[in-house]
Coordinates of C-alpha atoms and ligand atoms in Angstrom, one line a residue:
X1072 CA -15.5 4.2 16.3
X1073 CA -17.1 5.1 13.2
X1074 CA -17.1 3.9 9.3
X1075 CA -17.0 6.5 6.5
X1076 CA -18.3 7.2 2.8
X1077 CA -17.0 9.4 -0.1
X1078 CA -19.2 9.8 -2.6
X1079 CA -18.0 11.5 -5.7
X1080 CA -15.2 13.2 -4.1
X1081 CA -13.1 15.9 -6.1
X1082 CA -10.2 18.1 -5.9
X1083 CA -9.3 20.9 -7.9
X1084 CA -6.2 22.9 -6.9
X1085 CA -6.4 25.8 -9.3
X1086 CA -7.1 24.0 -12.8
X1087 CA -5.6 20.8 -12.0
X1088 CA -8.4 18.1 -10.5
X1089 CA -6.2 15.9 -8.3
X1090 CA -8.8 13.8 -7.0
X1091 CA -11.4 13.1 -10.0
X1092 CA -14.3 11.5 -8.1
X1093 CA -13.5 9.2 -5.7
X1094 CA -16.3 7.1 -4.2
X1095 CA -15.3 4.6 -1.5
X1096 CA -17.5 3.1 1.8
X1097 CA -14.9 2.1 5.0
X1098 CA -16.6 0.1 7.7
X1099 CA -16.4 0.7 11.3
X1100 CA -13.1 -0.9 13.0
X1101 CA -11.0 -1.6 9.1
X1102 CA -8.3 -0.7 8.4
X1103 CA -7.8 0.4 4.5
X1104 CA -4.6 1.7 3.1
X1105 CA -4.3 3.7 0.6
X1106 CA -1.6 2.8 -1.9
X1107 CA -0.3 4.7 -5.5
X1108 CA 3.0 6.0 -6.8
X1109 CA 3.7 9.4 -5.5
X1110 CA 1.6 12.5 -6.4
X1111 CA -1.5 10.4 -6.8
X1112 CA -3.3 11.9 -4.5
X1113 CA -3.0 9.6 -1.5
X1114 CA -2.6 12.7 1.0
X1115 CA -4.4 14.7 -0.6
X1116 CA -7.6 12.8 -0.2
X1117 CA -6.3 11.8 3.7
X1118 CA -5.9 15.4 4.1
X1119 CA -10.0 15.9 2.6
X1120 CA -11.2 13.7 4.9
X1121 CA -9.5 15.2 7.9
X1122 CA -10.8 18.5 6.4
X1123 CA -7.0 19.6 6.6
X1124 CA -8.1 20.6 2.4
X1125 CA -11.5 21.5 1.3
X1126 CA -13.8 19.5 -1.0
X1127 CA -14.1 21.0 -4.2
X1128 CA -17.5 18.7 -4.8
X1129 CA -19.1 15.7 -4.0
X1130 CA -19.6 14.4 -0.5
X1131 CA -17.9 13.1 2.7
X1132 CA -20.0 11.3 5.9
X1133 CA -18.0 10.4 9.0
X1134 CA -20.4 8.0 11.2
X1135 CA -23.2 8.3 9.0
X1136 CA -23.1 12.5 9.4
X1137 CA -22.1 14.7 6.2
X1138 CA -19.0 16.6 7.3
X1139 CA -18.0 17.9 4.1
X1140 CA -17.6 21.4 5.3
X1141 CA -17.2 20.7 8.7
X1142 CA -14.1 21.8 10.9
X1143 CA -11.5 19.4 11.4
X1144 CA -11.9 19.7 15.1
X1145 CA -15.3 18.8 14.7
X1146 CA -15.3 15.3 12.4
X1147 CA -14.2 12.9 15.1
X1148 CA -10.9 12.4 13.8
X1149 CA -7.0 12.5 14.5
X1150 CA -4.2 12.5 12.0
X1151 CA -1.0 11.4 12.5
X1152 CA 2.1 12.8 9.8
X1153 CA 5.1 11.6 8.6
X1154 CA 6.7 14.4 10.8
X1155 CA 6.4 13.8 14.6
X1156 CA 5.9 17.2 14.9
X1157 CA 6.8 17.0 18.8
X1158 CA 7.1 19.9 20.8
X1159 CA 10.3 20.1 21.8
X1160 CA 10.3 21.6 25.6
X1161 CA 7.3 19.7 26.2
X1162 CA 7.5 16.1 28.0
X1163 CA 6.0 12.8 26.5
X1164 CA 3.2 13.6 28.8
X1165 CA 2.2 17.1 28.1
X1166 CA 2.8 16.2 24.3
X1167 CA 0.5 13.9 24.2
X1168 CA -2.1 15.6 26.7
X1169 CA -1.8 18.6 24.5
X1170 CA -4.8 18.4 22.4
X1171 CA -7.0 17.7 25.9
X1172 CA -5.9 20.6 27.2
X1173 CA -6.7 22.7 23.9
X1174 CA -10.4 21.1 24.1
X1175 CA -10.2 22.6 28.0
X1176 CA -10.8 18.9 30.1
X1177 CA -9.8 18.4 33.8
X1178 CA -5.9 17.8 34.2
X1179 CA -7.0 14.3 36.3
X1180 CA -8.8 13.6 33.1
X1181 CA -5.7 14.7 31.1
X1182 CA -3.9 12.5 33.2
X1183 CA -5.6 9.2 33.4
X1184 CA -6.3 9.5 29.4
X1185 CA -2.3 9.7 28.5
X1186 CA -1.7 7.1 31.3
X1187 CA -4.2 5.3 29.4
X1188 CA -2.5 5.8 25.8
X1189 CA 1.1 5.7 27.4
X1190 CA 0.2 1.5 28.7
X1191 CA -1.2 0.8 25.3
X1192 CA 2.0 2.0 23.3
X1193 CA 4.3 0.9 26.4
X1194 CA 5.8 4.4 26.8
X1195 CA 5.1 4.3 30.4
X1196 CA 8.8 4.8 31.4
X1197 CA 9.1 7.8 29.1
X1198 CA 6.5 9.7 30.2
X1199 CA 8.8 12.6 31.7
X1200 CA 10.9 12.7 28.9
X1201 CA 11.3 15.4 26.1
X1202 CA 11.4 14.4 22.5
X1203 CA 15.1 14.6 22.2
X1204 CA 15.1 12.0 24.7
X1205 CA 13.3 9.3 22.5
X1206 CA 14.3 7.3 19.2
X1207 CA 12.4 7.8 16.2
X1208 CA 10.6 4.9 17.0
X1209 CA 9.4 6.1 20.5
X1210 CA 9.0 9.4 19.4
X1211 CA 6.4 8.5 16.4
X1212 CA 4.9 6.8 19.1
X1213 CA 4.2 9.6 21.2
X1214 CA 2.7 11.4 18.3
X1215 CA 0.2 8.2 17.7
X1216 CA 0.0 8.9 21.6
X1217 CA -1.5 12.6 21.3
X1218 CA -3.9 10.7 18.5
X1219 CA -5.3 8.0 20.9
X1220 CA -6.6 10.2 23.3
X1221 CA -8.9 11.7 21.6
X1222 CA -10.8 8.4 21.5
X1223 CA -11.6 9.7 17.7
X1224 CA -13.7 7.4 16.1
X1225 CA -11.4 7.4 12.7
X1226 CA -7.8 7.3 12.8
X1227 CA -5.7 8.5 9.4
X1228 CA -1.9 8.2 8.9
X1229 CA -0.2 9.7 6.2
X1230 CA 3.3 7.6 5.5
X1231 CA 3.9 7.8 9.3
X1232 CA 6.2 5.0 9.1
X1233 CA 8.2 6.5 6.6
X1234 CA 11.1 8.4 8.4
X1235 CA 12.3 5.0 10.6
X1236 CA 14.8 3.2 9.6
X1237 CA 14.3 -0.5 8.2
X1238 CA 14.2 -1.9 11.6
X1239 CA 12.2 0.1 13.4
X1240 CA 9.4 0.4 10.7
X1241 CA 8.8 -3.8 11.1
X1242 CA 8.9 -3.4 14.9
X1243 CA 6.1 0.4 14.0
X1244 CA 4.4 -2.0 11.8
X1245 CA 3.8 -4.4 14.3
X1246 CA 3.0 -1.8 16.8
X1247 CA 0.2 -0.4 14.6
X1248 CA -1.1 -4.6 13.6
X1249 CA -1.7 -4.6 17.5
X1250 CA -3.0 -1.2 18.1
X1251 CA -5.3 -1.6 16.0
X1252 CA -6.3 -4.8 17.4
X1253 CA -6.6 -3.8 20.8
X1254 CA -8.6 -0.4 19.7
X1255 CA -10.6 -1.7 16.9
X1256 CA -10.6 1.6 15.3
X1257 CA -11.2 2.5 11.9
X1258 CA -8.7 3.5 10.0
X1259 CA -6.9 4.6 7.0
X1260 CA -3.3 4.2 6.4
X1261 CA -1.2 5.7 3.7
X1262 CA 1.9 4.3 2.5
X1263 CA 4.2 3.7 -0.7
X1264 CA 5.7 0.6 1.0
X1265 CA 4.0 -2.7 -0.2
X1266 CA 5.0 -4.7 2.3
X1267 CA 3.1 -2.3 5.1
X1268 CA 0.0 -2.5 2.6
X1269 CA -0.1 -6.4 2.3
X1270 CA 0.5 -6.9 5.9
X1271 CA -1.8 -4.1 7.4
X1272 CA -4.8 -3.5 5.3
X1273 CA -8.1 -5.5 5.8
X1274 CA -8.8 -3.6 2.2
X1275 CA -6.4 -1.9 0.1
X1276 CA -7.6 1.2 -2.4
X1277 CA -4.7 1.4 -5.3
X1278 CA -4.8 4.8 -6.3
X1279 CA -3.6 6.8 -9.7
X1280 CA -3.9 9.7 -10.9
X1281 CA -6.9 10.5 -8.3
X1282 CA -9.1 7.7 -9.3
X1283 CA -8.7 4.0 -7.9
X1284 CA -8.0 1.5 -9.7
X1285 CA -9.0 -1.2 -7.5
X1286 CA -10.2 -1.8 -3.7
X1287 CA -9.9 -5.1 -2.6
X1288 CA -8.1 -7.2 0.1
X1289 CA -4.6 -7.7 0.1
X1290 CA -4.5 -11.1 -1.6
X1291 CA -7.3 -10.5 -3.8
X1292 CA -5.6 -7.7 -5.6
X1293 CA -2.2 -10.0 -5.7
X1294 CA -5.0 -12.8 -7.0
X1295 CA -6.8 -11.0 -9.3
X1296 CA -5.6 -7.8 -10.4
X1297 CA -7.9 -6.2 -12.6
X1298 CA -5.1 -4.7 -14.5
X1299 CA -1.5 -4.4 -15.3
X1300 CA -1.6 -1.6 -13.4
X1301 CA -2.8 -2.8 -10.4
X1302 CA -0.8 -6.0 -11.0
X1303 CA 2.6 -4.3 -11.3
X1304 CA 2.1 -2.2 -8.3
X1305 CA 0.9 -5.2 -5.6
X1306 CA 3.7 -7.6 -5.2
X1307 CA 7.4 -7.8 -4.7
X1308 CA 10.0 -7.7 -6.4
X1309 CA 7.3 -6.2 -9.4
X1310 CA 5.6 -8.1 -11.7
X1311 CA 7.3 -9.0 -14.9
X1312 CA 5.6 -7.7 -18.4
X1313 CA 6.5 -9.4 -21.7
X1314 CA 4.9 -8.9 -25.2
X1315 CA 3.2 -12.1 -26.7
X1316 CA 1.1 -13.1 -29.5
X1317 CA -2.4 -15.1 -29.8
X1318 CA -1.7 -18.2 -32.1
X1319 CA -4.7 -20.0 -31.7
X1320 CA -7.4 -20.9 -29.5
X1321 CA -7.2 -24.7 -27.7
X1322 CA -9.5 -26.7 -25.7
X1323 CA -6.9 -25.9 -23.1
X1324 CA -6.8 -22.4 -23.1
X1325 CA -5.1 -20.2 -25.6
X1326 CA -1.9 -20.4 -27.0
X1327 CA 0.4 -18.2 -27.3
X1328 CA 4.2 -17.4 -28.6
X1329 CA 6.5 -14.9 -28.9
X1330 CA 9.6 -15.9 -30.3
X1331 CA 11.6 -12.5 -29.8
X1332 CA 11.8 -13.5 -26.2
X1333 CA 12.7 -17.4 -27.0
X1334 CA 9.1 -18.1 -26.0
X1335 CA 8.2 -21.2 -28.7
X1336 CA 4.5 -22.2 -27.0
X1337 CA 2.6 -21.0 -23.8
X1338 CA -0.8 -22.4 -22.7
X1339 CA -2.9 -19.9 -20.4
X1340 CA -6.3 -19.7 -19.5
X1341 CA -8.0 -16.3 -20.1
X1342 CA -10.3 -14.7 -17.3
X1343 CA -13.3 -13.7 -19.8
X1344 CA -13.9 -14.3 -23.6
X1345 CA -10.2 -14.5 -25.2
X1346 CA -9.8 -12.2 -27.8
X1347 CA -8.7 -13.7 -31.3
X1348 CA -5.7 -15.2 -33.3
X1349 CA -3.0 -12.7 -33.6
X1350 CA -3.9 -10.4 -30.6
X1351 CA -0.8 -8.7 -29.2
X1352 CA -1.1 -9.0 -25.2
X1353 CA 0.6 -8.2 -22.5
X1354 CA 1.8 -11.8 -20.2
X1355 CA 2.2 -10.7 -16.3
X1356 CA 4.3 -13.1 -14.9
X1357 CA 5.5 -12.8 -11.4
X1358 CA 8.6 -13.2 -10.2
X1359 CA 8.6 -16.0 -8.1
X1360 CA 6.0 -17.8 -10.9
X1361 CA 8.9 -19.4 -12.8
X1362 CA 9.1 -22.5 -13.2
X1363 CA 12.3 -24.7 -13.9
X1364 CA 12.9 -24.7 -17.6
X1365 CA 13.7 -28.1 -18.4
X1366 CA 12.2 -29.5 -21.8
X1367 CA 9.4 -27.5 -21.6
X1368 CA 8.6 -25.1 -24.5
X1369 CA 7.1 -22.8 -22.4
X1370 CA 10.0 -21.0 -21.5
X1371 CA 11.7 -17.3 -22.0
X1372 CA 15.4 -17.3 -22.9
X1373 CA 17.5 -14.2 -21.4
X1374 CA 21.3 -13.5 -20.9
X1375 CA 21.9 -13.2 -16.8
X1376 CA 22.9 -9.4 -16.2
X1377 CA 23.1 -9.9 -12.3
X1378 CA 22.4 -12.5 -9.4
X1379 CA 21.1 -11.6 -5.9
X1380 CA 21.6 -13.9 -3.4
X1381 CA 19.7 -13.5 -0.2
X1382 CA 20.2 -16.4 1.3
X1383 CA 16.8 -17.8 1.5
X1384 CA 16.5 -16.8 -2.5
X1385 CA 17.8 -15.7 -5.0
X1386 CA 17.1 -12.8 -7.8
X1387 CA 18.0 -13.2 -11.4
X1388 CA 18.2 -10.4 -13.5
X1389 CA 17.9 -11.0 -17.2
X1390 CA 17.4 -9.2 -20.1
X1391 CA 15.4 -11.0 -22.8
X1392 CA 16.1 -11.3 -26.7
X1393 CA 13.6 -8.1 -27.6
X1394 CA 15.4 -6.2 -24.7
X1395 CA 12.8 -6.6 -21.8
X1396 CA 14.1 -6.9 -18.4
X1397 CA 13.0 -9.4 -16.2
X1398 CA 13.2 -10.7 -12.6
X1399 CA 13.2 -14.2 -11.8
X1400 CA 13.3 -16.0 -8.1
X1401 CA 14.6 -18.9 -7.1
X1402 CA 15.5 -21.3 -4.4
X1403 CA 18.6 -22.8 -6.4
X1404 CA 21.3 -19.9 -6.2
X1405 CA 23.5 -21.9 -8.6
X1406 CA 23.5 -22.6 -12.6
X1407 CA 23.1 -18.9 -12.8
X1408 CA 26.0 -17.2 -13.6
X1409 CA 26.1 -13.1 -14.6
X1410 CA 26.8 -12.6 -18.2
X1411 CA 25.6 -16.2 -19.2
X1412 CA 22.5 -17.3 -21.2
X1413 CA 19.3 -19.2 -19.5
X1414 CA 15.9 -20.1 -19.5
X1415 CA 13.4 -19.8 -17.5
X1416 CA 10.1 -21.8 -17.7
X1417 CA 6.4 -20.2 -17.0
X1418 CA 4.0 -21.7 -15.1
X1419 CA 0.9 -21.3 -18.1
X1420 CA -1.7 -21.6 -15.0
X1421 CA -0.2 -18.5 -13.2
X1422 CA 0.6 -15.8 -15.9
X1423 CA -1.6 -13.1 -16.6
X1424 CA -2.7 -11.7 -19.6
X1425 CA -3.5 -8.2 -20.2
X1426 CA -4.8 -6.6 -23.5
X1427 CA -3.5 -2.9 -25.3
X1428 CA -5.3 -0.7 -22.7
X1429 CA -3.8 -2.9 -19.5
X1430 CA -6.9 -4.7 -18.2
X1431 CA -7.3 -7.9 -17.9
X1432 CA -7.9 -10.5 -20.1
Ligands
LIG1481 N1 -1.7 22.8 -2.3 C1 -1.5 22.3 -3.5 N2 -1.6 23.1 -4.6 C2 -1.4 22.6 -5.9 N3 -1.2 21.3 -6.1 C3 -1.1 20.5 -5.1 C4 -1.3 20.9 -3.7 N4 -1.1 19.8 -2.9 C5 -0.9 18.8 -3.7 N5 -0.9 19.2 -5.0 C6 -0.7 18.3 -6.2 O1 -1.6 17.2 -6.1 C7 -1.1 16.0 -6.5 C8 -1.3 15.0 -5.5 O2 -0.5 15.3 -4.4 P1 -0.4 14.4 -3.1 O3 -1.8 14.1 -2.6 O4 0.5 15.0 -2.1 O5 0.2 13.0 -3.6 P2 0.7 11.7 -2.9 O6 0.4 11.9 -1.4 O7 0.0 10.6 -3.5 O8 2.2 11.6 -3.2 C9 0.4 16.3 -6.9 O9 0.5 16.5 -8.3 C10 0.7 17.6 -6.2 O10 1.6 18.3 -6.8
LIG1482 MG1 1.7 12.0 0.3

């Protein structure tokens, strides 16, 4: 096991920097994921600390040594892809002996290492198998298999979830909870999927254009988002944006209005100083923030375009007076019909506010 720094890390591929000076301390036994629309950088900086890409500047320590320009082989880690990449006419067991027999130990070590690896991800019965033999599921198993028993002391995935199906990445996802429970390695975890994110990471790093935006656990980030970045990109469905105005300052907060979206008078509490009367801002409202309208004047007024019923909620879809689209859940699956007009009351104590440039307010 060991924790790892970046301090000032940069990529340049060509003229392009990718990564634009990353700094970021893991401790021994987390488990961060990295998180950020695609071509962020996400792999990019996996594949830099694996020293799968070179660091154009700036440094990287594995267990408190600088392995910056050190070989792959050499950092004490193992990477597991997207891509299995199996190989084919070798059996579960040689698979994931495979990199033990590069690094030239005993076949009874070989041996008692994968039968090791092969109880912890219950592939026991598979062992003599080839890869054709296995689902998806068991097969990205064998791959995080030939990862485990090099005992490295950081573990990195890259999206390795990402080819399952729906199904088998909850069941993975589990899998990987529990591994890393049972190993207490360190690792980082790369995904697009939120829900992998929320339910894995001890810390999440939200990544953009190859800086981060935020590191912070899970709940903290939903919490307290530091921007509307950061809040549209933690939390599911998406966080709704809608354009208000500053009407006055109250002992209660501020007030605000913005009558193109039927919004007559919303009280919210800014996080710092609140900037003055007539300030355009930016309300984050989550989805499953609303309120039910009633009286209340706090309210946005949309027409319906399309109901999702799940069962245990439901999904409005509405498109607001200035044209914003909004998503709305609810328990109550009925007085929402598509194509008809409703409100939908906000809860003043939950709502965001974020000013021109997307921070926080
Ligand atoms: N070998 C490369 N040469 C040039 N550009 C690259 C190379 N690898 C990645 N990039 C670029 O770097 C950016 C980040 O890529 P990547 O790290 O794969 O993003 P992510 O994993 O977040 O989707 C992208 O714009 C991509 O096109
Ligand atoms: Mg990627």
């Amino acid at each position: 096991m060991a924790g790892l720094s970046l301090h000032s890390v940069k990529k340049r591929f060509g003229d392009t920097e990718v990564i634009a000076g990353v700094d970021l301390k893991v401790e021994e036994g987390e488990f961060v994921v990295f998180v950020g629309p695609s071509g962020c950088g996400k792999s990019t900086l996996l594949r830099m600390i694996a020293g799968l890409e070179t660091t154009s500047s700036g440094r990287i320590e594995i267990g408190g040594a600088d392995v910056t320009h050190v070989d792959p082989a050499k950092r004490g880690i193992a990477m597991v892809f997207q891509t299995y990449a199996l190989y084919p006419h070798m059996t579960v067991a040689a698979n994931m002996g495979f990199p033990l027999e590069m690094a030239g130990l005993p076949q009874t070590e070989i041996d008692a290492k994968v039968a090791e690896a092969a109880r912890v991800l219950h592939l026991e019965p598979y062992l003599q198998r080839k890869p054709r033999e296995l689902s998806g599921g068991q097969r990205q198993r064998v791959a995080i298999g030939r990862a485990i028993v090099r005992q490295p002391g950081v573990f990195l995935f890259d999206e390795p979830l990402s080819n399952l199906d729906a199904e088998l990445r909850v069941q993975m996802r589990i899998e990987i909870a529990r591994l890393h429970q049972q190993l207490g390695a360190t690792m980082i975890y790369v995904t697009h999927d939120q829900v992998e994110a929320m339910t894995l990471a001890s810390r999440i790093v939200v990544l953009r254009a190859g800086r981060i935006e935020q590191v912070g656990a899970p709940l903290e980030l939903y919490h307290n988002p530091d921007n509307s970045f950061v809040g549209g990109f933690i939390g599911s469905p998406r966080m709704n944006f809608v354009k208000a105005r500053i009407i006055r300052r109250t002992d209660e907060g501020i007030e605000l209005s913005a009558p193109a979206t039927g919004l007559a008078k919303l009280i919210a509490q800014p996080r710092g100083a609140s900037p003055g009367e007539g300030t355009e801002v930016t309300l984050g409202i989550r989805p499953e923030h609303f309120v039910a309208a009633k009286g209340s004047d706090a309210t946005l007024a949309g027409q319906v375009s399309v109901v999702e019923r799940l069962g245990g909620v439901t999904y409005v879809h509405a498109s607001l007076g200035d044209g914003t689209m909004i998503t709305v859940e609810t328990r109550d699956d009925k007085g929402f019909g598509e194509g008809a007009d409703a409100r939908f009351g906000i809860d003043g104590s939950k709502v965001f506010m974020f000013d021109a440039d997307g921070q926080r307010i």
